[in-house]
Tab-separated table of C-alpha atoms in Angstrom:
chain	number	residue	atom	x	y	z
A	1	PRO	CA	92.831	115.422	107.255
A	2	TRP	CA	96.616	115.181	107.676
A	3	LEU	CA	98.126	112.034	109.055
A	4	SER	CA	98.817	112.482	112.746
A	5	PRO	CA	101.667	112.111	113.416
A	6	PRO	CA	103.128	112.319	109.901
A	7	PRO	CA	104.981	109.241	108.651
A	8	PRO	CA	108.383	109.271	110.368
A	9	LEU	CA	111.671	109.151	108.526
A	10	ALA	CA	113.797	106.158	109.445
A	11	ALA	CA	116.853	108.364	109.199
A	12	LEU	CA	117.746	111.852	108.129
A	13	VAL	CA	120.109	111.489	105.183
A	14	ARG	CA	121.772	114.524	103.661
A	15	LEU	CA	124.010	114.845	100.653
A	16	GLU	CA	127.684	115.182	101.434
A	17	PRO	CA	129.155	118.476	100.201
A	18	HIS	CA	131.967	117.039	98.057
A	19	VAL	CA	132.124	114.548	95.193
A	20	SER	CA	133.677	111.238	96.212
A	21	CYS	CA	133.758	109.181	93.000
A	22	ALA	CA	136.369	110.656	90.668
A	23	PRO	CA	135.918	108.082	87.848
A	24	LEU	CA	132.176	108.706	87.597
A	25	GLN	CA	132.653	112.469	87.805
A	26	ARG	CA	135.180	112.320	84.948
A	27	ASP	CA	132.867	110.185	82.817
A	28	VAL	CA	129.903	112.493	83.381
A	29	LEU	CA	131.958	115.543	82.386
A	30	ALA	CA	133.206	113.732	79.279
A	31	ILE	CA	129.653	112.766	78.278
A	32	LEU	CA	128.421	116.336	78.695
A	33	GLY	CA	131.377	117.745	76.780
A	34	GLY	CA	130.713	121.202	75.384
A	35	GLU	CA	127.153	121.185	76.770
A	36	HIS	CA	128.402	121.219	80.349
A	37	ALA	CA	126.928	124.665	81.033
A	38	VAL	CA	123.327	123.711	80.152
A	39	TRP	CA	123.240	120.580	82.292
A	40	SER	CA	122.855	119.738	85.962
A	41	VAL	CA	123.662	116.228	87.193
A	42	THR	CA	123.659	114.813	90.716
A	43	VAL	CA	124.205	111.162	91.714
A	44	ALA	CA	124.261	109.834	95.288
A	45	ASP	CA	124.233	106.559	97.189
A	46	PRO	CA	121.836	105.596	100.031
A	47	VAL	CA	123.960	107.193	102.758
A	48	GLY	CA	124.211	110.511	100.939
A	49	ARG	CA	127.649	110.092	99.442
A	50	LEU	CA	127.856	112.456	96.475
A	51	LEU	CA	129.163	110.274	93.642
A	52	ALA	CA	128.935	112.886	90.895
A	53	ASP	CA	127.769	116.467	90.720
A	54	VAL	CA	127.776	118.973	87.877
A	55	ASN	CA	126.006	122.289	88.439
A	56	GLY	CA	123.898	120.576	91.093
A	57	ARG	CA	122.986	123.858	92.785
A	58	VAL	CA	122.029	125.718	89.573
A	59	PRO	CA	118.249	126.317	89.384
A	60	ARG	CA	116.744	125.115	86.115
A	61	ILE	CA	113.301	124.539	84.602
A	62	PRO	CA	112.405	120.984	85.715
A	63	ALA	CA	109.397	120.244	83.455
A	64	SER	CA	107.470	117.231	84.780
A	65	ASN	CA	110.053	116.373	87.421
A	66	GLN	CA	107.931	118.852	89.369
A	67	LYS	CA	105.485	115.973	89.827
A	68	LEU	CA	107.937	114.272	92.189
A	69	ILE	CA	107.387	117.126	94.630
A	70	SER	CA	103.588	117.132	94.286
A	71	THR	CA	103.258	113.377	94.725
A	72	ALA	CA	105.733	113.189	97.615
A	73	LEU	CA	103.906	116.019	99.386
A	74	ALA	CA	100.545	114.266	99.052
A	75	VAL	CA	101.913	110.870	100.076
A	76	ASP	CA	103.651	112.375	103.107
A	77	ARG	CA	100.740	114.467	104.356
A	78	LEU	CA	97.770	112.284	103.411
A	79	GLY	CA	99.051	108.718	103.077
A	80	VAL	CA	98.744	106.291	100.184
A	81	ASN	CA	95.236	105.120	101.109
A	82	HIS	CA	93.641	108.571	101.173
A	83	ARG	CA	90.714	109.071	98.787
A	84	LEU	CA	89.255	112.275	97.400
A	85	LYS	CA	85.580	112.900	98.069
A	86	THR	CA	82.796	114.184	95.855
A	87	SER	CA	79.792	114.846	98.088
A	88	LEU	CA	76.139	115.554	97.350
A	89	TRP	CA	74.263	117.474	100.060
A	90	ARG	CA	70.664	118.533	100.524
A	91	LEU	CA	70.412	121.967	102.104
A	92	PRO	CA	67.578	122.859	104.501
A	93	ASN	CA	65.754	124.785	101.741
A	94	GLY	CA	65.704	121.672	99.535
A	95	THR	CA	68.432	122.807	97.155
A	96	LEU	CA	71.166	120.263	96.439
A	97	ARG	CA	74.860	121.119	96.604
A	98	LEU	CA	77.743	119.236	94.987
A	99	GLU	CA	81.216	119.541	96.516
A	100	GLY	CA	84.430	118.028	95.225
A	101	GLU	CA	88.157	117.668	95.772
A	102	GLY	CA	89.184	117.423	92.128
A	103	ASP	CA	88.882	113.641	91.689
A	104	PRO	CA	90.308	113.091	88.168
A	105	GLY	CA	88.379	109.819	87.882
A	106	PHE	CA	84.951	111.324	88.515
A	107	GLY	CA	82.618	110.913	85.554
A	108	PRO	CA	79.168	109.923	84.249
A	109	GLN	CA	79.164	106.635	86.163
A	110	GLN	CA	79.527	108.464	89.465
A	111	VAL	CA	76.824	110.962	88.491
A	112	THR	CA	74.491	108.057	87.734
A	113	ARG	CA	75.082	106.570	91.182
A	114	MET	CA	74.403	109.929	92.794
A	115	ALA	CA	71.175	110.285	90.818
A	116	THR	CA	70.109	106.833	91.972
A	117	ALA	CA	70.779	107.875	95.566
A	118	LEU	CA	68.547	110.904	95.024
A	119	SER	CA	65.634	108.744	93.948
A	120	GLY	CA	66.134	106.786	97.160
A	121	HIS	CA	65.654	110.038	99.054
A	122	GLY	CA	62.322	110.779	97.443
A	123	VAL	CA	63.515	112.841	94.481
A	124	SER	CA	61.734	111.227	91.543
A	125	THR	CA	59.624	113.974	89.960
A	126	GLY	CA	59.701	117.688	89.266
A	127	THR	CA	62.908	119.670	88.875
A	128	VAL	CA	66.103	119.307	90.871
A	129	SER	CA	67.920	122.534	91.785
A	130	MET	CA	71.638	121.988	92.366
A	131	GLU	CA	74.578	124.213	93.302
A	132	PHE	CA	78.076	123.379	92.089
A	133	GLU	CA	80.685	124.517	94.592
A	134	GLU	CA	83.485	125.627	92.314
A	135	LEU	CA	86.481	127.894	91.846
A	136	GLY	CA	86.111	130.934	89.628
A	137	PRO	CA	87.455	130.600	86.059
A	138	GLY	CA	90.413	132.817	86.924
A	139	ASN	CA	91.714	130.023	89.156
A	140	TRP	CA	91.330	127.143	86.717
A	141	TRP	CA	94.803	127.445	85.182
A	142	PRO	CA	98.181	128.548	86.527
A	143	ALA	CA	98.613	132.087	85.242
A	144	ASP	CA	101.576	131.445	82.956
A	145	TRP	CA	100.326	128.311	81.230
A	146	HIS	CA	100.451	129.157	77.539
A	147	SER	CA	97.087	129.743	75.899
A	148	ALA	CA	97.845	127.102	73.262
A	149	ASP	CA	98.491	124.472	75.952
A	150	ARG	CA	95.084	125.150	77.479
A	151	ASN	CA	93.384	123.720	74.392
A	152	TRP	CA	94.790	120.233	74.954
A	153	ASP	CA	94.146	117.532	77.527
A	154	TYR	CA	97.573	118.065	79.120
A	155	GLY	CA	96.621	121.706	79.787
A	156	ALA	CA	93.049	121.079	80.957
A	157	PRO	CA	91.623	123.376	83.650
A	158	VAL	CA	92.083	122.346	87.282
A	159	THR	CA	88.731	122.416	89.078
A	160	ARG	CA	87.126	121.061	92.227
A	161	LEU	CA	84.401	119.344	90.186
A	162	ALA	CA	85.903	117.721	87.110
A	163	VAL	CA	84.564	115.138	84.684
A	164	SER	CA	87.289	112.839	83.344
A	165	ALA	CA	89.956	115.326	84.473
A	166	ASN	CA	88.308	118.017	82.325
A	167	SER	CA	89.379	116.385	79.082
A	168	SER	CA	87.604	114.859	76.107
A	169	GLY	CA	89.908	112.754	73.988
A	170	ASP	CA	92.984	114.845	73.259
A	171	TYR	CA	91.227	118.119	74.019
A	172	ALA	CA	90.581	120.164	77.141
A	173	VAL	CA	87.055	120.983	78.262
A	174	TYR	CA	86.919	124.766	78.470
A	175	ASP	CA	83.781	125.091	80.630
A	176	PRO	CA	83.787	122.217	83.161
A	177	PRO	CA	80.658	123.301	85.123
A	178	LYS	CA	78.614	123.464	81.925
A	179	ARG	CA	79.778	119.995	80.906
A	180	LEU	CA	78.964	118.591	84.344
A	181	ALA	CA	75.527	120.204	84.232
A	182	GLY	CA	74.887	118.596	80.864
A	183	ILE	CA	75.654	115.159	82.275
A	184	TRP	CA	73.397	115.712	85.286
A	185	SER	CA	70.599	116.923	83.025
A	186	GLN	CA	70.949	113.875	80.797
A	187	VAL	CA	71.048	111.374	83.670
A	188	LEU	CA	68.108	112.910	85.538
A	189	GLY	CA	66.187	113.364	82.298
A	190	ARG	CA	66.196	109.609	81.809
A	191	GLN	CA	64.415	109.400	85.171
A	192	GLY	CA	61.865	112.022	84.153
A	193	VAL	CA	63.363	114.675	86.435
A	194	GLY	CA	64.232	118.216	85.346
A	195	PHE	CA	67.498	119.921	86.281
A	196	ALA	CA	68.478	123.499	87.124
A	197	TRP	CA	71.921	124.515	88.323
A	198	ALA	CA	74.010	127.411	89.560
A	199	GLU	CA	77.553	127.922	90.813
A	200	VAL	CA	78.548	128.980	94.325
A	201	PRO	CA	82.071	129.830	95.524
A	202	ALA	CA	84.304	126.958	96.563
A	203	ASP	CA	84.350	126.235	100.302
A	204	SER	CA	80.991	127.902	100.865
A	205	PRO	CA	79.851	126.614	104.282
A	206	ASN	CA	76.874	124.304	104.249
A	207	PRO	CA	73.972	125.698	106.303
A	208	GLN	CA	73.222	124.031	109.609
A	209	GLY	CA	70.915	121.091	109.090
A	210	SER	CA	72.315	120.108	105.674
A	211	GLN	CA	72.063	116.393	104.941
A	212	LEU	CA	74.687	114.272	103.157
A	213	ILE	CA	72.867	112.331	100.431
A	214	HIS	CA	75.724	110.475	98.759
A	215	GLU	CA	79.514	110.462	98.600
A	216	GLU	CA	81.762	109.164	95.846
A	217	LEU	CA	85.383	108.297	96.635
A	218	SER	CA	88.319	108.444	94.260
A	219	ARG	CA	90.786	105.660	93.749
A	220	PRO	CA	93.431	105.545	96.533
A	221	LEU	CA	96.093	108.230	96.468
A	222	GLN	CA	98.620	105.530	95.546
A	223	SER	CA	96.781	105.100	92.251
A	224	LEU	CA	96.479	108.847	91.667
A	225	ALA	CA	100.195	109.360	92.287
A	226	THR	CA	100.963	106.524	89.866
A	227	ARG	CA	98.936	108.237	87.165
A	228	ALA	CA	100.787	111.480	87.850
A	229	ASN	CA	104.266	109.943	87.825
A	230	THR	CA	104.099	106.964	85.463
A	231	GLU	CA	101.804	108.571	82.881
A	232	SER	CA	102.881	112.157	83.690
A	233	HIS	CA	99.246	113.226	83.958
A	234	ASN	CA	99.255	116.969	84.584
A	235	ASN	CA	95.737	117.430	85.932
A	236	THR	CA	96.205	114.712	88.544
A	237	ALA	CA	99.504	116.230	89.686
A	238	GLU	CA	97.888	119.655	90.001
A	239	VAL	CA	95.125	118.190	92.162
A	240	LEU	CA	97.677	116.394	94.361
A	241	LEU	CA	99.581	119.638	94.954
A	242	ARG	CA	96.370	121.312	96.081
A	243	VAL	CA	95.009	118.547	98.295
A	244	GLY	CA	98.478	117.760	99.638
A	245	SER	CA	99.048	121.374	100.646
A	246	GLY	CA	95.473	121.809	101.843
A	247	SER	CA	94.852	124.835	99.633
A	248	TRP	CA	93.170	125.334	96.265
A	249	ASN	CA	94.721	128.788	96.038
A	250	LEU	CA	97.789	128.057	93.904
A	251	SER	CA	99.925	130.797	95.457
A	252	HIS	CA	99.157	129.500	98.938
A	253	ALA	CA	99.695	125.891	97.864
A	254	SER	CA	103.094	126.789	96.405
A	255	ARG	CA	104.207	128.551	99.590
A	256	ILE	CA	103.030	125.658	101.761
A	257	THR	CA	104.880	123.186	99.551
A	258	LEU	CA	108.100	125.181	99.683
A	259	GLN	CA	107.802	125.314	103.467
A	260	TRP	CA	107.264	121.545	103.510
A	261	LEU	CA	110.511	121.059	101.581
A	262	LYS	CA	112.317	123.250	104.111
A	263	GLU	CA	110.857	121.259	107.000
A	264	LYS	CA	112.313	118.127	105.404
A	265	ASN	CA	115.721	119.863	105.459
A	266	LEU	CA	115.940	119.732	101.679
A	267	PRO	CA	118.069	122.280	99.761
A	268	VAL	CA	115.680	124.913	98.397
A	269	ASP	CA	118.015	127.756	97.397
A	270	GLY	CA	116.795	129.063	94.054
A	271	VAL	CA	113.753	126.775	94.034
A	272	ALA	CA	110.453	128.236	92.759
A	273	ILE	CA	107.141	126.366	92.685
A	274	ALA	CA	104.738	127.764	90.089
A	275	ASP	CA	102.504	124.727	89.574
A	276	GLY	CA	102.149	121.071	90.490
A	277	SER	CA	102.777	119.437	87.135
A	278	GLY	CA	105.767	121.190	85.587
A	279	LEU	CA	103.948	122.666	82.600
A	280	SER	CA	104.806	126.148	83.864
A	281	ARG	CA	108.115	127.552	82.680
A	282	SER	CA	108.351	129.564	85.911
A	283	ASN	CA	109.254	126.514	87.998
A	284	ARG	CA	112.865	126.291	89.109
A	285	SER	CA	114.609	123.424	90.802
A	286	THR	CA	118.023	121.845	91.241
A	287	THR	CA	119.316	118.330	90.826
A	288	ARG	CA	120.524	118.441	94.416
A	289	LEU	CA	116.957	119.074	95.546
A	290	TYR	CA	115.554	116.159	93.565
A	291	THR	CA	118.312	113.788	94.644
A	292	SER	CA	117.808	114.843	98.264
A	293	LEU	CA	114.052	114.305	97.922
A	294	LEU	CA	114.651	110.836	96.483
A	295	LEU	CA	116.929	110.020	99.420
A	296	THR	CA	114.414	111.351	101.935
A	297	MET	CA	111.571	109.317	100.461
A	298	GLN	CA	113.758	106.204	100.445
A	299	HIS	CA	113.650	106.379	104.244
A	300	HIS	CA	109.983	107.382	104.465
A	301	ALA	CA	107.291	105.125	105.901
A	302	HIS	CA	105.508	105.239	102.521
A	303	GLY	CA	108.680	105.445	100.448
A	304	GLY	CA	108.290	102.031	98.865
A	305	ASN	CA	104.802	102.944	97.695
A	306	TRP	CA	106.002	106.267	96.317
A	307	TYR	CA	108.761	104.653	94.281
A	308	ARG	CA	106.231	102.211	92.852
A	309	THR	CA	104.347	105.169	91.359
A	310	MET	CA	107.209	105.798	88.924
A	311	ALA	CA	107.780	104.432	85.429
A	312	VAL	CA	110.179	101.511	84.918
A	313	ALA	CA	113.040	101.862	82.450
A	314	ASN	CA	112.163	100.512	78.986
A	315	ARG	CA	108.991	98.908	80.350
A	316	THR	CA	106.240	101.251	81.501
A	317	GLY	CA	104.807	104.722	81.161
A	318	THR	CA	106.917	107.563	79.858
A	319	LEU	CA	110.064	105.406	80.182
A	320	GLU	CA	108.724	102.566	78.023
A	321	ARG	CA	110.973	103.486	75.094
A	322	PHE	CA	113.725	105.298	76.937
A	323	SER	CA	116.779	103.539	75.532
A	324	SER	CA	117.800	100.764	73.165
A	325	SER	CA	120.384	99.645	75.723
A	326	PRO	CA	119.334	96.319	77.282
A	327	SER	CA	121.614	96.981	80.264
A	328	LEU	CA	119.246	99.720	81.461
A	329	THR	CA	116.005	97.756	81.021
A	330	GLY	CA	114.264	97.395	84.360
A	331	LYS	CA	117.275	98.831	86.163
A	332	PHE	CA	115.736	102.078	87.318
A	333	VAL	CA	112.465	103.767	88.111
A	334	GLY	CA	112.082	107.435	87.438
A	335	LYS	CA	110.165	110.503	86.434
A	336	THR	CA	110.726	112.065	83.054
A	337	GLY	CA	110.142	115.665	82.052
A	338	THR	CA	109.821	117.290	78.647
A	339	ILE	CA	108.767	120.742	77.524
A	340	ARG	CA	110.298	122.864	74.778
A	341	GLY	CA	114.055	123.060	75.324
A	342	VAL	CA	113.875	121.103	78.584
A	343	LYS	CA	114.609	117.456	79.323
A	344	ALA	CA	114.623	115.972	82.814
A	345	LEU	CA	114.973	112.571	84.441
A	346	SER	CA	115.233	111.768	88.141
A	347	GLY	CA	114.938	108.434	89.882
A	348	ARG	CA	116.480	105.442	91.608
A	349	MET	CA	118.751	102.903	89.948
A	350	ASP	CA	119.260	99.355	91.214
A	351	THR	CA	122.938	98.448	90.806
A	352	PRO	CA	124.990	95.412	91.905
A	353	HIS	CA	126.213	97.569	94.794
A	354	GLY	CA	122.920	99.010	95.961
A	355	TYR	CA	120.641	101.852	94.990
A	356	ARG	CA	121.890	104.986	93.283
A	357	PHE	CA	119.765	108.135	93.307
A	358	PHE	CA	120.097	110.502	90.384
A	359	SER	CA	118.725	113.684	88.889
A	360	LEU	CA	119.507	114.956	85.396
A	361	LEU	CA	118.246	118.328	84.117
A	362	ALA	CA	119.042	119.810	80.712
A	363	ASN	CA	117.870	123.256	79.636
A	364	GLY	CA	119.014	123.717	76.038
A	365	SER	CA	120.746	120.440	75.172
A	366	ALA	CA	120.892	119.340	71.527
A	367	ALA	CA	120.771	115.595	72.302
A	368	PRO	CA	119.615	115.170	75.890
A	369	ARG	CA	118.196	111.631	75.835
A	370	SER	CA	121.337	109.934	74.514
A	371	ARG	CA	123.467	111.773	77.061
A	372	MET	CA	121.095	110.735	79.846
A	373	ALA	CA	121.369	107.095	78.814
A	374	ASP	CA	125.163	107.374	78.663
A	375	ILE	CA	125.286	108.916	82.145
A	376	LEU	CA	123.128	106.152	83.597
A	377	GLU	CA	125.323	103.530	81.921
A	378	ALA	CA	128.273	105.190	83.642
A	379	VAL	CA	126.471	105.056	87.004
A	380	LEU	CA	126.066	101.301	86.532
A	381	ARG	CA	129.666	100.929	85.443
A	382	HIS	CA	131.015	102.730	88.508
A	383	SER	CA	128.557	101.375	91.076
A	384	SER	CA	131.441	99.971	93.149
A	385	CYS	CA	133.267	103.292	93.061
A	386	PRO	CA	135.566	103.785	96.091
A	387	ARG	CA	135.948	107.012	98.033
A	388	VAL	CA	138.909	108.732	96.377
A	389	PHE	CA	138.526	112.435	97.223
């Protein structure tokens, strides 16, 4: 289902190796002060000029900045109009089979439409037998997600067939197939039809002669990527990593994604991809990678769409209350990241002298948000910085 050919880059922009804005570099170092060792900062302009860089090659835990990789991968390989499918088939023996691609918006409304389609195909009495094509429970969570996180909506299991992204309010749904079966039973019961179900392995081939009864489509990938980046929705980002890579085996998906970064000529030394959302503490990335990715997507055919999936400073999503400074309001779009001991922010700033691309990662900072705001104020202040090195 990949785009063929993939969206071309208008230009191949790489970061220059040396810092070329001494005033900004000095200000960044002064802001970091004694915390210099626990921070990484990279700032660049649209042609790849490295305006500031502190520990830019040091791998750190990126938290939800990982979502920038997952969403860029999916946008690049599938396009912003791609939709995920949930398909209902009738097999030659009369059994029904439900297949999915992890649509986080799938829910009771879609089940009701599928049930209506069944009645249009002569299923109006008796008992319906249905197979759910699903991953085994051992593949529902990345291995190192903490057990406590798995109880909450942000740590919900990642499955091919999900109802409301496998969450219920603030809580995760621990047995997604059972929940889905309950909804089917309820919907069909209102029509006077019984329901029996079983699970079959994901990607089980449909027998020859199987008939497609009904197909539900997700919202466009543009919308899914917006939910992942603006709202920092973990389940959606995990799905995008899997569909973008073409594999629901997380180890395979991670290797494919790392190879994709290499093919884009992005700096991947020390980079480790353990999940698609950043909840894993085994992820490692660098600010040079994120800044390079931001530059690459700036010149991508779908780059404008991708940037519109991000939160706006002091206005939307996870950046709605970023800073009390009015000078930053609306001035940048970006992706935040927060897990215990980790704070991250990467994005694109609109300055009087053009865009500035930045990535800020702190692993162990005492006051990361105020320092991030101060650094971005400095980027604005030095946006006309001349080449002095």
